[in-house]
């Protein structure tokens, strides 16, 4: 599933966007995929996880699902995970942006951090090529 999320991140980078990809899955079945589209759509809340959830459409429950994301979720995406009570999140990397995985775990979400070098590499490439867009994406930090 992380390979599918990474493919989404790479598609965003190829379009000049922030390379964060996400996949929502039930077991081995993909429910939805998405990637950050802030740049492409001019939409400040079109983060990768949000785009994936939007593509999933309405769900009566997320209980059997896992969200795979290439980058540690920001506060907004963390809030969506908690709001929809997604029980499991698998994160590609938290080195280029730490997010707050402890916040999710403290609220009962099962969090797995892969430290995937491929996810780090695509984000590093983006940060080097588009530092101003990266700063804008994470709130000017």
XYZ file of N, CA, C and O in Angstrom:
564
model
N 0.817 -1.203 0.000
C 0.000 0.000 0.000
C 0.859 1.264 0.000
O 0.466 2.268 -0.592
N 2.010 1.186 0.674
C 2.860 2.377 0.685
C 3.396 2.660 -0.710
O 3.585 3.821 -1.080
N 3.620 1.635 -1.513
C 4.059 1.862 -2.893
C 2.992 2.626 -3.669
O 3.313 3.513 -4.468
N 1.728 2.330 -3.438
C 0.643 3.052 -4.102
C 0.585 4.492 -3.612
O 0.374 5.430 -4.405
N 0.785 4.710 -2.322
C 0.811 6.073 -1.778
C 1.999 6.845 -2.349
O 1.873 8.028 -2.708
N 3.144 6.180 -2.466
C 4.329 6.820 -3.027
C 4.110 7.189 -4.496
O 4.536 8.261 -4.947
N 3.427 6.345 -5.238
C 3.113 6.663 -6.635
C 2.243 7.920 -6.708
O 2.418 8.759 -7.603
N 1.339 8.079 -5.769
C 0.517 9.290 -5.704
C 1.397 10.510 -5.406
O 1.238 11.565 -6.021
N 2.329 10.367 -4.482
C 3.239 11.473 -4.145
C 4.076 11.866 -5.361
O 4.255 13.058 -5.642
N 4.561 10.883 -6.078
C 5.378 11.156 -7.261
C 4.552 11.830 -8.355
O 5.055 12.707 -9.067
N 3.279 11.470 -8.479
C 2.396 12.130 -9.454
C 2.217 13.604 -9.099
O 2.215 14.469 -9.982
N 2.109 13.891 -7.819
C 1.976 15.283 -7.393
C 3.251 16.064 -7.698
O 3.192 17.178 -8.223
N 4.408 15.483 -7.403
C 5.683 16.147 -7.683
C 5.835 16.397 -9.184
O 6.269 17.480 -9.591
N 5.453 15.434 -9.999
C 5.556 15.585 -11.457
C 4.697 16.737 -11.964
O 5.018 17.352 -12.982
N 3.627 17.055 -11.230
C 2.737 18.160 -11.607
C 3.140 19.472 -10.922
O 2.411 20.453 -11.006
N 4.292 19.470 -10.241
C 4.764 20.669 -9.554
C 4.170 20.872 -8.185
O 4.288 21.946 -7.600
N 3.531 19.829 -7.643
C 2.880 19.921 -6.342
C 3.679 19.291 -5.221
O 4.745 18.720 -5.439
N 3.129 19.387 -4.033
C 3.745 18.831 -2.831
C 3.603 17.311 -2.872
O 2.495 16.796 -3.024
N 4.708 16.568 -2.768
C 4.652 15.124 -2.951
C 4.241 14.353 -1.703
O 5.046 13.683 -1.057
N 2.973 14.469 -1.362
C 2.412 13.659 -0.291
C 1.275 12.854 -0.896
O 0.354 13.417 -1.487
N 1.384 11.546 -0.766
C 0.360 10.658 -1.279
C -0.254 9.852 -0.162
O 0.381 9.607 0.870
N -1.503 9.440 -0.375
C -2.205 8.667 0.648
C -3.096 7.621 -0.014
O -3.593 7.817 -1.122
N -3.291 6.536 0.708
C -4.164 5.452 0.287
C -4.999 5.051 1.495
O -4.470 4.879 2.596
N -6.295 4.892 1.287
C -7.197 4.356 2.297
C -7.530 2.943 1.866
O -7.936 2.720 0.709
N -7.331 1.982 2.754
C -7.507 0.579 2.375
C -8.257 -0.196 3.444
O -8.204 0.135 4.632
N -8.931 -1.225 2.974
C -9.525 -2.230 3.847
C -8.786 -3.519 3.530
O -8.958 -4.071 2.440
N -7.932 -3.942 4.446
C -7.116 -5.121 4.178
C -6.309 -4.901 2.914
O -5.650 -3.875 2.763
N -6.399 -5.831 1.954
C -5.617 -5.695 0.720
C -6.310 -4.858 -0.368
O -5.774 -4.697 -1.454
N -7.481 -4.333 -0.059
C -8.268 -3.606 -1.056
C -8.171 -2.096 -0.878
O -8.436 -1.567 0.213
N -7.810 -1.409 -1.954
C -7.749 0.050 -1.922
C -9.158 0.612 -2.046
O -9.892 0.285 -2.984
N -9.518 1.455 -1.101
C -10.808 2.155 -1.121
C -10.675 3.442 -1.915
O -11.538 3.788 -2.718
N -9.565 4.161 -1.681
C -9.331 5.431 -2.379
C -7.860 5.785 -2.308
O -7.125 5.322 -1.439
N -7.441 6.639 -3.259
C -6.086 7.173 -3.304
C -6.189 8.681 -3.495
O -7.205 9.173 -3.988
N -5.147 9.379 -3.141
C -5.116 10.809 -3.386
C -3.736 11.363 -3.121
O -2.885 10.688 -2.533
N -3.516 12.578 -3.578
C -2.243 13.248 -3.306
C -2.491 14.726 -3.089
O -3.549 15.257 -3.438
N -1.510 15.363 -2.504
C -1.594 16.788 -2.229
C -1.824 17.531 -3.544
O -1.110 17.316 -4.517
N -2.841 18.398 -3.548
C -3.186 19.170 -4.740
C -3.297 20.667 -4.447
O -3.973 21.391 -5.172
N -2.639 21.109 -3.396
C -2.699 22.521 -3.026
C -2.260 23.424 -4.175
O -2.918 24.404 -4.498
N -1.131 23.083 -4.770
C -0.580 23.893 -5.858
C -1.454 23.757 -7.100
O -1.836 24.759 -7.721
N -1.780 22.529 -7.448
C -2.515 22.268 -8.676
C -3.909 22.902 -8.670
O -4.367 23.411 -9.686
N -4.589 22.871 -7.532
C -5.954 23.381 -7.444
C -6.044 24.763 -6.799
O -7.124 25.355 -6.784
N -4.939 25.241 -6.241
C -4.993 26.495 -5.504
C -5.864 26.374 -4.259
O -6.458 27.344 -3.806
N -5.913 25.180 -3.694
C -6.782 24.872 -2.555
C -5.916 24.632 -1.320
O -5.191 23.640 -1.260
N -5.967 25.512 -0.331
C -5.069 25.390 0.815
C -5.309 24.166 1.692
O -4.442 23.807 2.477
N -6.453 23.517 1.574
C -6.710 22.346 2.406
C -6.649 21.034 1.625
O -7.015 19.984 2.149
N -6.155 21.068 0.408
C -6.090 19.858 -0.424
C -4.816 19.070 -0.142
O -4.028 18.778 -1.039
N -4.605 18.726 1.120
C -3.463 17.898 1.497
C -3.706 16.469 1.013
O -4.829 16.092 0.669
N -2.657 15.656 0.995
C -2.752 14.303 0.466
C -3.794 13.450 1.158
O -4.595 12.774 0.510
N -3.802 13.474 2.482
C -4.763 12.666 3.227
C -6.190 13.162 2.996
O -7.117 12.356 2.843
N -6.357 14.473 2.943
C -7.685 15.055 2.722
C -8.178 14.694 1.322
O -9.342 14.329 1.135
N -7.304 14.783 0.317
C -7.688 14.414 -1.044
C -8.100 12.945 -1.107
O -9.081 12.591 -1.774
N -7.378 12.091 -0.417
C -7.702 10.665 -0.387
C -9.075 10.451 0.249
O -9.911 9.711 -0.297
N -9.321 11.089 1.386
C -10.620 10.950 2.049
C -11.741 11.494 1.179
O -12.830 10.907 1.105
N -11.484 12.605 0.501
C -12.488 13.154 -0.409
C -12.790 12.156 -1.532
O -13.945 11.947 -1.893
N -11.749 11.528 -2.060
C -11.939 10.549 -3.132
C -12.664 9.294 -2.655
O -13.290 8.595 -3.453
N -12.584 9.010 -1.361
C -13.288 7.844 -0.803
C -14.792 8.087 -0.734
O -15.564 7.122 -0.659
N -15.199 9.340 -0.759
C -16.625 9.630 -0.637
C -17.131 9.303 0.755
O -16.357 9.022 1.671
N -18.422 9.343 0.887
C -19.024 9.060 2.192
C -18.830 7.599 2.556
O -19.027 6.716 1.738
N -18.440 7.370 3.786
C -18.285 6.026 4.321
C -19.119 5.942 5.593
O -19.078 6.857 6.413
N -19.844 4.875 5.772
C -20.634 4.738 6.999
C -19.740 4.466 8.200
O -20.089 4.792 9.333
N -18.574 3.886 7.946
C -17.622 3.587 9.011
C -16.238 3.406 8.403
O -16.099 2.918 7.276
N -15.235 3.759 9.175
C -13.842 3.575 8.763
C -13.176 2.494 9.626
O -11.970 2.329 9.580
N -13.969 1.772 10.401
C -13.433 0.856 11.400
C -12.493 -0.202 10.862
O -11.518 -0.528 11.511
N -12.708 -0.746 9.716
C -11.818 -1.779 9.203
C -10.725 -1.239 8.312
O -10.058 -2.005 7.627
N -10.534 0.090 8.315
C -9.643 0.711 7.333
C -8.307 1.139 7.926
O -8.174 1.344 9.126
N -7.357 1.283 7.027
C -6.035 1.807 7.364
C -5.730 2.921 6.379
O -5.970 2.776 5.175
N -5.208 4.028 6.888
C -4.755 5.127 6.041
C -3.238 5.038 5.935
O -2.535 5.019 6.948
N -2.744 4.943 4.716
C -1.314 4.936 4.436
C -0.971 6.311 3.896
O -1.614 6.790 2.958
N 0.040 6.954 4.459
C 0.448 8.274 3.998
C 1.966 8.350 3.938
O 2.652 7.803 4.810
N 2.481 9.010 2.921
C 3.928 9.053 2.735
C 4.626 9.939 3.748
O 5.819 9.789 3.977
N 3.885 10.868 4.353
C 4.484 11.832 5.282
C 3.643 11.913 6.549
O 2.409 11.828 6.489
N 4.284 12.143 7.660
C 3.580 12.297 8.925
C 2.498 13.366 8.791
O 2.757 14.460 8.295
N 1.268 13.068 9.202
C 0.168 14.015 9.006
C 0.343 15.314 9.796
O 0.823 15.312 10.925
N -0.088 16.408 9.166
C -0.120 17.707 9.834
C -1.305 17.716 10.815
O -2.076 16.760 10.894
N -1.487 18.820 11.511
C -2.573 18.925 12.475
C -3.946 18.792 11.807
O -4.859 18.169 12.359
N -4.121 19.387 10.625
C -5.404 19.308 9.941
C -5.729 17.861 9.568
O -6.841 17.377 9.814
N -4.765 17.165 8.988
C -4.989 15.782 8.574
C -5.140 14.866 9.789
O -5.941 13.930 9.768
N -4.407 15.156 10.849
C -4.562 14.421 12.103
C -5.989 14.579 12.616
O -6.617 13.605 13.050
N -6.510 15.792 12.536
C -7.884 16.032 12.972
C -8.886 15.221 12.165
O -9.845 14.674 12.712
N -8.672 15.112 10.861
C -9.572 14.320 10.012
C -9.501 12.834 10.387
O -10.529 12.149 10.432
N -8.305 12.348 10.655
C -8.134 10.948 11.063
C -8.925 10.688 12.343
O -9.650 9.687 12.449
N -8.818 11.612 13.294
C -9.540 11.452 14.557
C -11.043 11.633 14.372
O -11.841 10.875 14.938
N -11.445 12.604 13.572
C -12.867 12.859 13.340
C -13.566 11.635 12.764
O -14.657 11.262 13.189
N -12.923 10.981 11.783
C -13.528 9.831 11.131
C -13.190 8.511 11.830
O -13.580 7.453 11.354
N -12.465 8.598 12.925
C -12.123 7.434 13.751
C -11.443 6.331 12.936
O -11.767 5.150 13.050
N -10.486 6.766 12.114
C -9.685 5.804 11.356
C -8.747 5.129 12.355
O -7.958 5.810 13.016
N -8.838 3.821 12.502
C -8.122 3.163 13.594
C -6.630 2.948 13.388
O -5.895 2.792 14.367
N -6.180 2.921 12.128
C -4.770 2.620 11.853
C -4.214 3.578 10.816
O -4.851 3.832 9.787
N -2.988 4.055 11.079
C -2.283 4.913 10.136
C -0.874 4.369 9.974
O -0.185 4.104 10.965
N -0.467 4.184 8.722
C 0.890 3.766 8.416
C 1.557 4.944 7.719
O 1.055 5.450 6.716
N 2.676 5.406 8.290
C 3.353 6.620 7.846
C 4.685 6.256 7.195
O 5.499 5.553 7.802
N 4.895 6.758 5.992
C 6.140 6.480 5.293
C 7.349 7.070 5.979
O 8.369 6.401 6.140
N 7.230 8.335 6.392
C 8.380 8.979 7.051
C 7.935 10.181 7.860
O 6.911 10.795 7.579
N 8.724 10.499 8.871
C 8.473 11.649 9.728
C 9.748 12.460 9.927
O 9.826 13.281 10.833
N 10.739 12.231 9.070
C 12.007 12.939 9.198
C 11.987 14.331 8.591
O 12.551 15.262 9.155
N 11.336 14.485 7.451
C 11.304 15.797 6.806
C 10.209 16.685 7.383
O 10.244 17.889 7.226
N 9.220 16.075 8.029
C 8.166 16.790 8.758
C 7.660 15.837 9.825
O 7.101 14.782 9.513
N 7.850 16.204 11.080
C 7.560 15.283 12.177
C 6.078 15.093 12.445
O 5.658 14.026 12.894
N 5.258 16.102 12.160
C 3.861 15.993 12.550
C 3.785 15.748 14.047
O 4.653 16.181 14.805
N 2.755 15.028 14.491
C 2.638 14.688 15.909
C 2.010 13.303 16.027
O 0.836 13.160 16.366
N 2.815 12.302 15.713
C 2.320 10.934 15.733
C 1.925 10.492 17.136
O 1.006 9.682 17.295
N 2.578 11.046 18.138
C 2.217 10.736 19.525
C 0.804 11.180 19.862
O 0.096 10.508 20.617
N 0.381 12.299 19.293
C -0.978 12.804 19.498
C -1.993 11.783 18.998
O -2.997 11.509 19.669
N -1.750 11.223 17.817
C -2.641 10.183 17.283
C -2.623 8.943 18.176
O -3.681 8.412 18.536
N -1.436 8.494 18.522
C -1.304 7.282 19.333
C -1.957 7.459 20.700
O -2.634 6.536 21.197
N -1.813 8.635 21.287
C -2.416 8.905 22.601
C -3.937 8.874 22.555
O -4.587 8.755 23.591
N -4.495 9.004 21.370
C -5.947 8.986 21.200
C -6.440 7.660 20.626
O -7.532 7.564 20.092
N -5.615 6.644 20.711
C -6.035 5.299 20.375
C -5.807 4.851 18.942
O -6.197 3.739 18.573
N -5.175 5.692 18.127
C -4.888 5.306 16.753
C -3.616 4.457 16.741
O -2.612 4.824 17.356
N -3.670 3.335 16.062
C -2.474 2.510 15.884
C -1.612 3.169 14.809
O -2.050 3.328 13.666
N -0.402 3.566 15.182
C 0.492 4.276 14.263
C 1.726 3.421 14.002
O 2.384 2.962 14.936
N 2.029 3.227 12.724
C 3.241 2.524 12.325
C 4.071 3.477 11.475
O 3.583 4.007 10.479
N 5.300 3.714 11.887
C 6.227 4.572 11.152
C 7.246 3.682 10.447
O 7.963 2.922 11.096
N 7.305 3.791 9.113
C 8.176 2.919 8.322
C 9.590 3.459 8.124
O 10.495 2.689 7.812
N 9.791 4.775 8.249
C 11.088 5.381 7.933
C 11.552 4.962 6.543
O 12.703 4.556 6.342
N 10.657 5.072 5.585
C 10.891 4.643 4.204
C 11.758 5.673 3.475
O 11.347 6.817 3.293
N 12.928 5.261 3.064
C 13.875 6.162 2.399
C 13.304 6.726 1.100
O 13.599 7.859 0.730
N 12.486 5.963 0.400
C 11.878 6.466 -0.842
C 10.957 7.653 -0.572
O 10.939 8.623 -1.333
N 10.211 7.577 0.505
C 9.321 8.685 0.882
C 10.141 9.913 1.278
O 9.790 11.042 0.927
N 11.232 9.688 2.009
C 12.106 10.803 2.396
C 12.740 11.444 1.169
O 12.824 12.669 1.076
N 13.176 10.631 0.224
C 13.871 11.147 -0.956
C 12.962 12.040 -1.796
O 13.389 13.112 -2.250
N 11.715 11.635 -1.997
C 10.818 12.449 -2.820
C 10.506 13.777 -2.124
O 10.437 14.831 -2.758
N 10.381 13.746 -0.800
C 10.113 14.992 -0.076
C 11.347 15.894 -0.058
O 11.231 17.109 -0.230
N 12.526 15.317 0.114
C 13.752 16.124 0.077
C 13.919 16.801 -1.281
O 14.309 17.967 -1.367
N 13.648 16.054 -2.343
C 13.734 16.634 -3.686
C 12.797 17.828 -3.818
O 13.174 18.886 -4.322
N 11.581 17.676 -3.343
C 10.614 18.772 -3.406
C 11.087 19.970 -2.584
O 11.036 21.111 -3.044
N 11.530 19.720 -1.359
C 11.963 20.810 -0.475
C 13.120 21.591 -1.095
O 13.186 22.809 -0.935
N 14.005 20.901 -1.780
C 15.130 21.580 -2.437
C 14.684 22.368 -3.665
O 15.164 23.469 -3.908
N 13.761 21.814 -4.432
C 13.299 22.477 -5.651
C 12.319 23.617 -5.384
O 12.301 24.602 -6.119
N 11.468 23.468 -4.368
C 10.399 24.433 -4.119
C 10.317 24.831 -2.635
O 9.293 24.626 -1.981
N 11.358 25.441 -2.076
C 11.345 25.742 -0.644
C 10.223 26.693 -0.231
O 9.656 26.552 0.866
N 9.875 27.647 -1.055
C 8.810 28.596 -0.697
C 7.455 27.897 -0.645
O 6.640 28.177 0.245
N 7.212 26.995 -1.579
C 5.936 26.266 -1.583
C 5.864 25.341 -0.375
O 4.813 25.217 0.272
N 6.976 24.713 -0.014
C 7.001 23.856 1.170
C 6.693 24.672 2.415
O 5.876 24.261 3.253
N 7.301 25.828 2.553
C 7.054 26.678 3.718
C 5.579 27.064 3.796
O 4.978 27.065 4.859
N 5.006 27.384 2.667
C 3.584 27.746 2.598
C 2.710 26.552 2.995
O 1.718 26.699 3.719
N 3.069 25.366 2.553
C 2.269 24.177 2.810
C 2.186 23.842 4.285
O 1.159 23.383 4.764
N 3.276 24.046 5.016
C 3.297 23.690 6.425
C 3.111 24.890 7.341
O 3.442 24.858 8.507
N 2.581 25.960 6.809
C 2.246 27.106 7.633
C 3.401 28.025 7.926
O 3.442 28.670 8.972
N 4.386 28.091 7.036
C 5.485 29.049 7.172
C 6.493 28.712 8.257
O 7.164 29.590 8.759
N 6.581 27.446 8.594
C 7.543 27.052 9.633
C 8.940 27.029 9.101
O 9.264 26.763 8.037
